[in-house]
Amino acid sequence: MIDYDRILKECFWDLNISNNEIDEMINGSDFRSKAFLFEKLLLNSTKLLRDLQIFKRDDLKRLLENFKVPQFNYDYIFRRRNLVGVYFFNEPLLIDELKWIV
């Protein structure tokens, strides 16, 4: 279930986007729109892992692989991107303070 109100408030506070437009981004064939939604969620969502489940697994993998962490706010965005990769695709955890000490 998509929490449109929270997503709109957290991720699209600066734009006038409707629930239908979010659905079109998710289910449409325009990959740039999907990437736009993915980036908004990755950078702003307080329920990141839950919100990213709205994408089909193949789309999410492609979005994650194509996402380039920008220099601005690099550490924060890198951590969020890495957590998504670990959670959904069993990528290696690269955040030292979250690794188990052996």
Coordinates of N, CA and C in Angstrom, one line a residue, residues 23 56 61:
D23 N 1.7 7.0 -9.7 CA 1.3 5.7 -10.3 C 1.9 5.6 -11.7
K56 N 8.9 -2.6 -9.3 CA 9.2 -4.0 -9.7 C 10.6 -4.2 -9.4
K61 N 16.4 -2.8 -9.4 CA 17.8 -3.2 -9.6 C 18.4 -2.3 -10.7

